[in-house]
Coordinates of C-alpha atoms and ligand atoms in Angstrom, one line a residue:
M1 CA 1.0 28.1 13.9
K2 CA 4.3 27.2 15.5
L3 CA 4.5 23.4 14.9
I4 CA 6.8 20.7 16.5
I5 CA 7.4 17.4 14.5
A6 CA 6.9 14.6 17.2
S7 CA 9.4 12.1 15.9
N8 CA 12.9 10.7 16.8
N9 CA 13.2 9.1 13.4
A10 CA 15.5 11.3 11.3
H11 CA 14.3 9.6 7.9
K12 CA 10.6 10.2 8.7
V13 CA 11.4 13.9 9.9
R14 CA 13.3 14.5 6.5
E15 CA 10.4 13.2 4.5
I16 CA 7.8 15.3 6.5
E17 CA 9.9 18.4 6.1
Q18 CA 10.2 17.7 2.3
I19 CA 6.4 17.1 1.8
V20 CA 5.0 19.9 4.0
G21 CA 7.7 22.2 4.7
D22 CA 6.3 24.8 2.5
Y23 CA 2.8 24.5 4.1
F24 CA 3.9 24.8 7.8
T25 CA 6.5 27.5 7.7
E26 CA 7.2 27.5 11.5
M27 CA 8.2 24.1 11.9
K28 CA 10.8 22.7 14.2
T29 CA 12.0 18.9 15.1
L30 CA 12.2 17.5 18.5
R31 CA 16.0 17.7 18.2
E32 CA 16.0 21.3 17.1
A33 CA 13.7 22.2 19.9
G34 CA 16.1 20.3 22.2
L35 CA 13.4 18.1 23.5
E36 CA 14.3 14.4 24.7
I37 CA 11.0 12.6 24.8
D38 CA 10.3 8.9 24.1
V39 CA 6.7 8.2 24.0
V40 CA 5.6 4.6 25.0
E41 CA 3.8 3.3 21.8
D42 CA 1.4 0.8 23.4
G43 CA -1.5 1.3 21.1
T44 CA -3.0 -1.4 19.0
T45 CA -3.5 0.8 16.0
F46 CA -1.4 3.2 14.1
E47 CA -4.0 6.0 14.8
E48 CA -3.8 5.4 18.3
N49 CA 0.0 5.5 18.6
A50 CA 0.3 8.6 16.4
R51 CA -2.3 10.4 18.6
K52 CA -0.4 9.6 21.9
K53 CA 2.8 10.9 20.4
A54 CA 1.3 14.2 19.2
V55 CA -0.7 14.8 22.5
E56 CA 2.3 13.9 24.8
V57 CA 4.9 15.9 22.9
L58 CA 2.5 19.0 22.7
A59 CA 2.1 18.9 26.5
A60 CA 5.9 18.7 27.0
A61 CA 6.4 21.5 24.5
P62 CA 4.8 24.7 25.9
E63 CA 6.2 27.1 23.4
F64 CA 4.5 25.3 20.4
D65 CA 0.9 25.7 19.2
A66 CA 0.8 22.2 17.6
A67 CA 2.4 18.9 17.4
L68 CA 2.5 16.5 14.2
A69 CA 3.2 12.8 14.7
D70 CA 3.4 9.9 12.3
D71 CA 3.0 6.2 13.2
S72 CA 3.5 4.0 10.4
G73 CA 4.6 0.5 9.3
L74 CA 4.2 -2.3 6.9
I75 CA 1.1 -4.5 6.8
V76 CA 1.8 -7.9 5.1
D77 CA -1.2 -9.9 4.1
A78 CA 0.4 -13.3 4.3
L79 CA 1.3 -12.6 8.0
N80 CA -2.1 -11.4 8.9
G81 CA -1.0 -7.7 9.1
A82 CA 2.4 -8.1 10.8
P83 CA 4.6 -6.4 11.4
G84 CA 2.0 -3.6 11.6
V85 CA 2.4 -1.4 14.7
Y86 CA 5.4 -3.6 15.7
S87 CA 7.2 -2.7 12.4
A88 CA 10.0 -0.5 14.0
R89 CA 10.9 -3.5 16.5
Y90 CA 9.8 -6.5 14.5
A91 CA 13.2 -8.3 15.1
G92 CA 13.0 -7.2 18.8
E93 CA 13.8 -4.0 20.7
G94 CA 16.9 -2.2 19.7
H95 CA 17.4 -4.0 16.4
D96 CA 18.0 -2.1 13.3
D97 CA 16.4 -1.9 9.8
A98 CA 18.6 -4.7 8.5
A99 CA 17.6 -7.1 11.1
N100 CA 13.8 -6.4 10.7
N101 CA 14.3 -7.0 6.9
K102 CA 16.1 -10.2 7.5
K103 CA 13.3 -11.5 9.8
L104 CA 10.8 -10.4 7.4
L105 CA 12.4 -12.2 4.6
E106 CA 12.7 -15.4 6.7
D107 CA 9.1 -15.3 7.7
M108 CA 8.0 -15.0 4.1
D109 CA 10.4 -17.6 2.7
N110 CA 7.7 -20.0 1.9
V111 CA 5.0 -17.6 0.5
P112 CA 4.6 -17.6 -3.2
E113 CA 4.6 -14.5 -5.4
V114 CA 0.9 -14.0 -5.7
L115 CA 0.4 -13.9 -2.0
R116 CA 3.2 -11.4 -1.2
T117 CA 1.1 -8.4 -1.3
C118 CA 1.5 -5.7 1.3
R119 CA 0.9 -2.0 2.0
F120 CA 2.7 0.8 3.9
A121 CA 0.4 2.8 6.2
S122 CA 1.1 6.2 7.8
S123 CA -1.2 7.7 10.3
I124 CA -0.7 11.4 10.9
V125 CA -2.2 13.2 13.8
L126 CA -2.0 17.0 14.3
A127 CA -2.6 17.8 18.0
R128 CA -3.4 21.5 18.7
R129 CA -4.1 23.4 22.1
G130 CA -7.8 23.4 23.1
M131 CA -9.1 21.4 19.9
E132 CA -9.7 17.9 19.0
P133 CA -6.7 16.4 17.1
I134 CA -6.9 15.9 13.6
T135 CA -6.2 12.1 12.5
V136 CA -5.7 10.7 9.0
I137 CA -4.3 7.7 7.4
G138 CA -2.6 7.2 4.0
Y139 CA -1.7 3.8 2.4
A140 CA 0.6 2.7 -0.4
E141 CA 0.2 -0.6 -2.2
G142 CA 3.1 -3.0 -3.0
T143 CA 4.4 -6.6 -3.1
L144 CA 7.5 -8.0 -1.0
L145 CA 10.7 -9.0 -2.9
R146 CA 12.8 -11.9 -1.9
E147 CA 15.9 -9.9 -1.5
P148 CA 16.7 -6.1 -1.0
R149 CA 17.0 -3.8 -3.9
G150 CA 18.3 -0.1 -3.7
E151 CA 20.0 2.1 -1.3
N152 CA 17.6 5.1 -0.8
G153 CA 14.8 5.6 1.8
F154 CA 14.8 3.6 5.0
G155 CA 13.2 0.7 6.9
Y156 CA 11.5 -1.8 4.7
D157 CA 11.9 0.4 1.5
P158 CA 14.4 -2.0 -0.2
L159 CA 11.9 -5.0 0.1
F160 CA 8.7 -2.9 -1.1
W161 CA 8.3 -3.4 -4.8
Y162 CA 6.1 -0.6 -6.2
A163 CA 4.6 -1.8 -9.4
P164 CA 3.4 1.6 -10.9
L165 CA 7.1 2.6 -11.1
N166 CA 8.7 -0.7 -11.5
K167 CA 11.0 -0.1 -8.8
T168 CA 11.4 -0.6 -5.0
F169 CA 10.9 2.4 -2.8
A170 CA 14.6 2.3 -2.0
E171 CA 15.1 2.7 -5.8
L172 CA 13.2 5.9 -5.9
T173 CA 14.6 9.3 -5.5
A174 CA 13.2 11.4 -2.5
D175 CA 10.9 13.3 -4.7
E176 CA 9.6 10.2 -6.4
K177 CA 9.0 8.5 -3.0
N178 CA 7.4 11.6 -1.8
S179 CA 5.0 11.7 -4.6
V180 CA 3.4 8.3 -4.2
S181 CA 4.1 7.2 -0.6
H182 CA 1.9 6.4 2.3
R183 CA 3.2 9.4 4.1
S184 CA 2.6 11.8 1.2
R185 CA -1.0 10.5 1.1
S186 CA -1.6 11.0 4.8
L187 CA -0.1 14.5 4.7
A188 CA -2.2 15.4 1.8
L189 CA -5.2 14.3 3.8
L190 CA -4.1 16.4 6.8
K191 CA -3.9 19.5 4.4
E192 CA -7.3 18.8 3.0
A193 CA -8.7 18.6 6.6
L194 CA -7.0 22.0 7.5
E195 CA -8.3 23.6 4.2
A196 CA -11.7 22.3 5.0
E197 CA -11.7 24.0 8.4
K198 CA -11.2 27.4 6.8
Q199 CA -14.3 27.0 4.7
Ligands
ITT201 P1 8.9 7.9 15.9 O1 8.0 7.0 16.6 O2 9.9 8.5 16.7 O3 8.4 8.7 14.8 P2 9.8 5.3 14.8 O4 10.8 4.7 13.8 O5 9.8 4.6 16.2 O6 10.0 6.7 15.1 P3 7.2 4.1 14.2 O7 7.0 3.6 15.7 O8 6.1 4.8 13.5 O9 8.4 5.1 14.1 O10 7.7 2.9 13.2 C1 7.8 3.0 12.0 C2 8.5 1.8 11.3 O11 7.9 1.4 10.1 C3 9.9 2.3 10.9 O12 10.9 2.1 11.8 C4 10.1 1.4 9.6 O13 10.6 0.3 10.0 C5 8.7 1.3 9.1 N1 8.4 2.3 8.1 C6 7.4 3.4 8.2 N2 7.4 4.2 7.0 C7 8.4 3.7 6.3 C8 8.8 3.9 5.0 O14 8.3 5.1 4.4 N3 9.7 3.2 4.4 C9 10.1 2.1 4.9 N4 9.8 1.7 6.2 C10 9.0 2.4 6.9

């Protein structure tokens, strides 16, 4: 199966390659395929947006058999689920990770420790020609710190305290993050769904 990764986020692409690179041997990124496509993410759920990205990229990439998309974000309980599907543009269109993190810390300023629970979600959709897409979602549970810690990862990783390893996601090595992250769980579910099809 010739697969294209339907993402313009280089950090995400690297994690997907690290996690499933051995499983999908013929895998290319949008960049490697020379495809410039920016799908409008106007869905209300991670699953809806991931499906839109996978389906639209597959339609634009005739030489590929399948497209894999990830729509992900951070769900904060004290903010009624925000930033959620707006995670990439929480501080506004065109703002970077630092601006998003700053806004999140400001919004959470008055929230006490016990109420700072949150989770990362990653919905993965695999679109294939002539078949219904496979849709899965994985989560990682954490709490929000009051200041960033760690230099690795991307996005909200420096604020995401992962109690089982006593570190933020930005303090984990790539291998450590890829063994516990929302994205590793969603990709494991995708592999299970593909294996189940073979039975
Ligand atoms: P593509 O749509 O091109 O894949 P994107 O960055 O726009 O790239 P999303 O719309 O799915 O992707 O937004 C995901 C945002 O959620 C991302 O920009 C981060 O702010 C946050 N996020 C997702 N996964 C994360 C992770 O593993 N660690 C930290 N932040 C993450």
